[in-house]
CSV table of C-alpha atoms in Angstrom, one decimal:
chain,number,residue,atom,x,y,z
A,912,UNK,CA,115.7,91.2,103.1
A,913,UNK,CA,112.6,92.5,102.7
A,914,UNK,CA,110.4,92.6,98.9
A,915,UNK,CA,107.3,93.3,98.3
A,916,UNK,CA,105.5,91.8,94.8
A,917,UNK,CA,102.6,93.3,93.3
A,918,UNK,CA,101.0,92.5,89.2
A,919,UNK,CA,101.9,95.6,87.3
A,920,UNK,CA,98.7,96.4,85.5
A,921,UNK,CA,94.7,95.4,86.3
A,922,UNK,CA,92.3,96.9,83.9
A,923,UNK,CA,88.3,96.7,85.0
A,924,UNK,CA,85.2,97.6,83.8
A,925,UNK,CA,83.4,100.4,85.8
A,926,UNK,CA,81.2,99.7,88.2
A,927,UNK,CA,83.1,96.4,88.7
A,928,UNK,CA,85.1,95.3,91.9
A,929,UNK,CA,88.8,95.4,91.3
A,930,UNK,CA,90.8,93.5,93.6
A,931,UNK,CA,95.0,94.3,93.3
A,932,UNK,CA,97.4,91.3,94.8
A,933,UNK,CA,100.2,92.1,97.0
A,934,UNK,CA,102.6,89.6,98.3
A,935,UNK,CA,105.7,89.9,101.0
A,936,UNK,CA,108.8,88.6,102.0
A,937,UNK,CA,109.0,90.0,105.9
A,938,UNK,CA,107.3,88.2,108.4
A,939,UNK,CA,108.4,90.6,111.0
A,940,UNK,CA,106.3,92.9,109.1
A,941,UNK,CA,103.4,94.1,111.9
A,942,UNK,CA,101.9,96.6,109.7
A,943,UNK,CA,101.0,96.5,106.2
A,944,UNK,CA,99.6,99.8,104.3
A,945,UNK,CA,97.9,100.4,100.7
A,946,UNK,CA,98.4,103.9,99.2
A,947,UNK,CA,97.5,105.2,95.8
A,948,UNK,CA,98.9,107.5,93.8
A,949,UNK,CA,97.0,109.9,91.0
A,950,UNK,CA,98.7,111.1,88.5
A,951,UNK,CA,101.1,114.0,89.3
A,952,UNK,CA,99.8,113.6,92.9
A,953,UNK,CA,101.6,112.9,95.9
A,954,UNK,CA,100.8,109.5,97.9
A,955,UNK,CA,97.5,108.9,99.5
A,956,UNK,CA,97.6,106.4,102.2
A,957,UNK,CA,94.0,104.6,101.6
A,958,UNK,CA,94.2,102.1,104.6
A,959,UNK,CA,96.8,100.0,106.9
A,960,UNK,CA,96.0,96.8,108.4
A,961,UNK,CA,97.9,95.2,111.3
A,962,UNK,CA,99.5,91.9,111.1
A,963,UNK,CA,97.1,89.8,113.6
A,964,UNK,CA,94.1,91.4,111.3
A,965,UNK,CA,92.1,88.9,108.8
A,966,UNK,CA,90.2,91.7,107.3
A,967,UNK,CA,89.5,95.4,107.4
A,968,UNK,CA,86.7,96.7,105.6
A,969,UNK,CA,86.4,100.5,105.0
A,970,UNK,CA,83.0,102.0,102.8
A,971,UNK,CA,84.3,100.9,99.5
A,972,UNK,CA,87.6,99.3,100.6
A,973,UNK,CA,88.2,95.3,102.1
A,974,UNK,CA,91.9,94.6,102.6
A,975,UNK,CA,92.2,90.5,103.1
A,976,UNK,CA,95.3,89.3,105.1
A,977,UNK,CA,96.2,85.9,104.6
A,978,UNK,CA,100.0,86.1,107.0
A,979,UNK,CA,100.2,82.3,106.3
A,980,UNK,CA,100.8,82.7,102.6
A,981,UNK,CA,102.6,86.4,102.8
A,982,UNK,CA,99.8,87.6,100.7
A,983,UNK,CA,97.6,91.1,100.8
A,984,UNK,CA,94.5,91.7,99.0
A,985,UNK,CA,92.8,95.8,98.2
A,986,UNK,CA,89.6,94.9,96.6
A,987,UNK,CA,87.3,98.3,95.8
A,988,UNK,CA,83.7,98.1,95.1
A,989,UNK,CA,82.0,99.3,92.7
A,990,UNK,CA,85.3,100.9,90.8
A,991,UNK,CA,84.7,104.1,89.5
A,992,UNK,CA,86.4,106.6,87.0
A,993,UNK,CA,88.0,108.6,90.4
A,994,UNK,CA,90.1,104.9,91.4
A,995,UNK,CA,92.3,105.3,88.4
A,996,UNK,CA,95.8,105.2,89.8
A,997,UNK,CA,98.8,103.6,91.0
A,998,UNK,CA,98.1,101.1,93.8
A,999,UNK,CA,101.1,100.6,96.1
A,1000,UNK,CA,101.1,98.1,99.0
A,1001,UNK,CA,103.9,98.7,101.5
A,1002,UNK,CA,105.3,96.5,104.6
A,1003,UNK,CA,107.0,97.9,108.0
A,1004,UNK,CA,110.3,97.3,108.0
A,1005,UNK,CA,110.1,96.9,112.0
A,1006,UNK,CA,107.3,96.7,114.3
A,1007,UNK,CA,106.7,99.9,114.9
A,1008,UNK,CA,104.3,100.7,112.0
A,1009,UNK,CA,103.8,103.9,110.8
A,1010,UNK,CA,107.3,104.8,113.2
A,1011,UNK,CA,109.2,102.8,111.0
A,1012,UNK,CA,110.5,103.3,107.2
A,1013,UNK,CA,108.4,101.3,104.6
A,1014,UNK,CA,109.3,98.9,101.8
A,1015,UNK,CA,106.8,99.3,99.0
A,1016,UNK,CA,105.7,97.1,95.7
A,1017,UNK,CA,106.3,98.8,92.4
A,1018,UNK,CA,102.9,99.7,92.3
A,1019,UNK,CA,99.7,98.5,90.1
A,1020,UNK,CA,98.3,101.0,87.7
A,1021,UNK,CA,94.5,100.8,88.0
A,1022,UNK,CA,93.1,101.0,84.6
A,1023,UNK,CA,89.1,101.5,84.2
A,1024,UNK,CA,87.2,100.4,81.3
A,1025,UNK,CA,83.8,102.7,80.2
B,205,UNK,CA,95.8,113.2,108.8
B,206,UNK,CA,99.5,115.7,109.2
B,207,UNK,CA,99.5,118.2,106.8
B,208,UNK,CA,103.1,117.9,105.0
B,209,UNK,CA,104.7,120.8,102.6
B,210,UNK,CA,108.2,120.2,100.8
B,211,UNK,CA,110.0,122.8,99.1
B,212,UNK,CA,110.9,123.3,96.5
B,213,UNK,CA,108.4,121.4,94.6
B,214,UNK,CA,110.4,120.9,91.6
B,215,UNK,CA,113.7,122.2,90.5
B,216,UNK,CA,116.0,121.5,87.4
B,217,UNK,CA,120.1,121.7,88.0
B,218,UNK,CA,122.8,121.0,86.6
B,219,UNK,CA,125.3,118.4,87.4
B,220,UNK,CA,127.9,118.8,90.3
B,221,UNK,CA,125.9,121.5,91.7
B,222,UNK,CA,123.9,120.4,95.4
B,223,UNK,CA,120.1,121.1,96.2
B,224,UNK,CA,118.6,121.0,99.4
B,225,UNK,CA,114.8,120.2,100.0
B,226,UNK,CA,112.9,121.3,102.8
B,227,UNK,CA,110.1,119.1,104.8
B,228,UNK,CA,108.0,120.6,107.4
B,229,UNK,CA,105.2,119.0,109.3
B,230,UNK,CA,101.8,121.0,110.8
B,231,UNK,CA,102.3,119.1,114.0
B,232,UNK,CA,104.9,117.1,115.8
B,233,UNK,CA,106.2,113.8,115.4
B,234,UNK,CA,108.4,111.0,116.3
B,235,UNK,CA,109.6,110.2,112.8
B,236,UNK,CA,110.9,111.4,109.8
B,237,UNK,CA,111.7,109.5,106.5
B,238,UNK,CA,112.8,110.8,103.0
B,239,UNK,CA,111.9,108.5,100.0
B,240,UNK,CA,113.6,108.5,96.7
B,241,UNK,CA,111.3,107.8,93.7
B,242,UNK,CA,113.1,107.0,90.5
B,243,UNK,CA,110.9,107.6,87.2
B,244,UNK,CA,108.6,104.8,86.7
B,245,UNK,CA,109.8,102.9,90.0
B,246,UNK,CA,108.2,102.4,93.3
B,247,UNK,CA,109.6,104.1,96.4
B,248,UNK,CA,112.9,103.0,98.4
B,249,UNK,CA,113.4,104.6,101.5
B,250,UNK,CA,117.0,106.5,102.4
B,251,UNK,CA,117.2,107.1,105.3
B,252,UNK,CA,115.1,108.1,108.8
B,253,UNK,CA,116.0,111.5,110.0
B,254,UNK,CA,116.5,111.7,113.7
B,255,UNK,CA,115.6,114.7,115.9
B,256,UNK,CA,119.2,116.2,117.3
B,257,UNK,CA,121.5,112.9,115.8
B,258,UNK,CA,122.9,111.7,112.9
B,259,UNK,CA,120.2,110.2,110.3
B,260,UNK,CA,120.0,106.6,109.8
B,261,UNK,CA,121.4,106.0,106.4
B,262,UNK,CA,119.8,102.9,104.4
B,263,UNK,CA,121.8,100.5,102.3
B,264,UNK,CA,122.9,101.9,99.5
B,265,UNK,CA,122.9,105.7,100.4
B,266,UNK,CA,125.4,107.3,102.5
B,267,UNK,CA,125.6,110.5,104.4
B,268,UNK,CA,128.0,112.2,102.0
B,269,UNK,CA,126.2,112.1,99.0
B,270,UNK,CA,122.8,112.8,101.2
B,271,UNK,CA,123.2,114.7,104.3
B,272,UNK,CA,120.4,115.2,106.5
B,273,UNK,CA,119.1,117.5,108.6
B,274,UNK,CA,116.5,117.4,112.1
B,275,UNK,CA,116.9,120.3,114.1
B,276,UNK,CA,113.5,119.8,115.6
B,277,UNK,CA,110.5,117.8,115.5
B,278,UNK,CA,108.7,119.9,112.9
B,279,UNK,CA,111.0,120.1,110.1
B,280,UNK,CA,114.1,118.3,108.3
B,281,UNK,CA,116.1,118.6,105.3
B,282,UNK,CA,117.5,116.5,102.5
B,283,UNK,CA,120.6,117.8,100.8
B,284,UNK,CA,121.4,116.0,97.4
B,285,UNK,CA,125.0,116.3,97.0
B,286,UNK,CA,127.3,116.7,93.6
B,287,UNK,CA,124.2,115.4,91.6
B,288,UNK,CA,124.6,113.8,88.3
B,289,UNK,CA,121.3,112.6,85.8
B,290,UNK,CA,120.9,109.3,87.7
B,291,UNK,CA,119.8,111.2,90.9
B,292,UNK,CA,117.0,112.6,88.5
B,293,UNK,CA,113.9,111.5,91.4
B,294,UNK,CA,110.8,113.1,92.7
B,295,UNK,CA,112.4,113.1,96.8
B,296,UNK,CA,109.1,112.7,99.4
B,297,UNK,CA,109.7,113.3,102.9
B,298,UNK,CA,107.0,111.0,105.2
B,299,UNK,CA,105.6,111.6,109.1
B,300,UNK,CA,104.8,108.4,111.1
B,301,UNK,CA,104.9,107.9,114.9
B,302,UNK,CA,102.6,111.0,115.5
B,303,UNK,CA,98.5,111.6,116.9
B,304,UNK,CA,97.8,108.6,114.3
B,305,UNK,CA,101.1,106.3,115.6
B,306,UNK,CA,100.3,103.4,113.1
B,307,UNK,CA,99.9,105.6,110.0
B,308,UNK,CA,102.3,107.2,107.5
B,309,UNK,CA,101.6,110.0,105.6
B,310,UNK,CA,103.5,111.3,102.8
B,311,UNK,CA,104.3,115.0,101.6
B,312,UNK,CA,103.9,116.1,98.0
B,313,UNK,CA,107.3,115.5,96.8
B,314,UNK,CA,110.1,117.1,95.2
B,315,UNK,CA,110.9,116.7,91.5
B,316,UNK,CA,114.4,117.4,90.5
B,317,UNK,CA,115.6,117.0,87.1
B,318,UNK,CA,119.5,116.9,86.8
B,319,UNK,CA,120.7,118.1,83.7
């Protein structure tokens, strides 16, 4: 079946990069997506990257895709006060991407340092 | 991005009674998906509500205790049945398969507290 594994807790220092590990079980998986969550918010879906994807870089945002070793990377630039949240990285249970339900990782909680 | 409401947003009842929570989407799509999300705990999906069939249930949840509705391509309902505290969740309902076919996007959620 499928799992999803993600580090509960990464604390960094503003202005830092933060980079939050994801790995999976599914190697059917096509799509993988990170979302974050604020608190009391709903989820935000952040970005997606499809499975024959190294790398997807969006302003702030680089996902790394490394299908080899089942293993996702979100790294942010230049973290701010604003990224504090829960980071969750989620796999496609089929192929069919955002038409198919998602199994997600427990989530990282984001934590910024002055 | 679709523009997702859920109703109610949060609701406190009491054990044995049933709730039902609403999901409607701005625009149409191909798929529908309610998400459980227990406190503290990531999301696990329940099921994937069909447009005019039965919903597809996932391991571990079954139609009686969650019946689902889809009675068009807009809109869908998840009914939590005789609750008791463990079904205590925030309930999202999720759009994929639409404009954006790849992406998922994720209403605000429903918080129920069983008492």
């Amino acid at each position: 079946g499928e799992d999803v594994e993600q580090s509960l807790f990464l604390s960094v220092r503003e202005g830092d990069s933060s980079v939050i590990n994801c790995t999976y079980t599914d190697s059917s998986s096509t799509y993988l997506y990170w979302y974050k969550q604020e608190p009391g918010a709903g989820l935000q879906l952040l970005t997606y990257i499809f499975s024959n994807m190294d790398m997807k870089q969006d302003q702030r945002l680089t996902v790394l895709l490394n299908k080899k070793d089942k293993h996702l990377s979100l790294r942010i630039a230049d973290t701010q006060t604003g990224d504090s949240a829960i980071y969750f990285c989620a796999e496609s249970i089929g192929s069919g991407g955002g038409a198919d339900g998602l199994t997600f990782g427990k989530g990282t909680h984001l934590i910024i340092q002055p | 991005s679709a523009v997702i409401s859920q109703k109610p947003s949060r609701d406190i009842c009491q054990r044995g009674t049933s709730l039902t929570i609403q999901c409607q989407v701005d625009s149409q799509v191909t798929m529908m998906f309610w998400y459980r999300q227990q406190p503290g705990q990531s999301l696990t999906l329940i099921a994937t509500a069909n447009q005019g069939s039965e919903a597809t249930y996932e391991s571990g949840f079954v139609i009686d205790k969650f019946p689902i509705s889809r009675p068009n391509l807009t809109f869908s309902t998840l009914t939590v049945s005789n609750m008791s505290p463990e079904d205590s969740s925030i309930y999202l309902c999720s759009v994929g398969g639409g404009p954006s076919y790849n992406e998922q996007f994720f209403g605000p959620g429903t918080r129920l507290t069983v008492l």
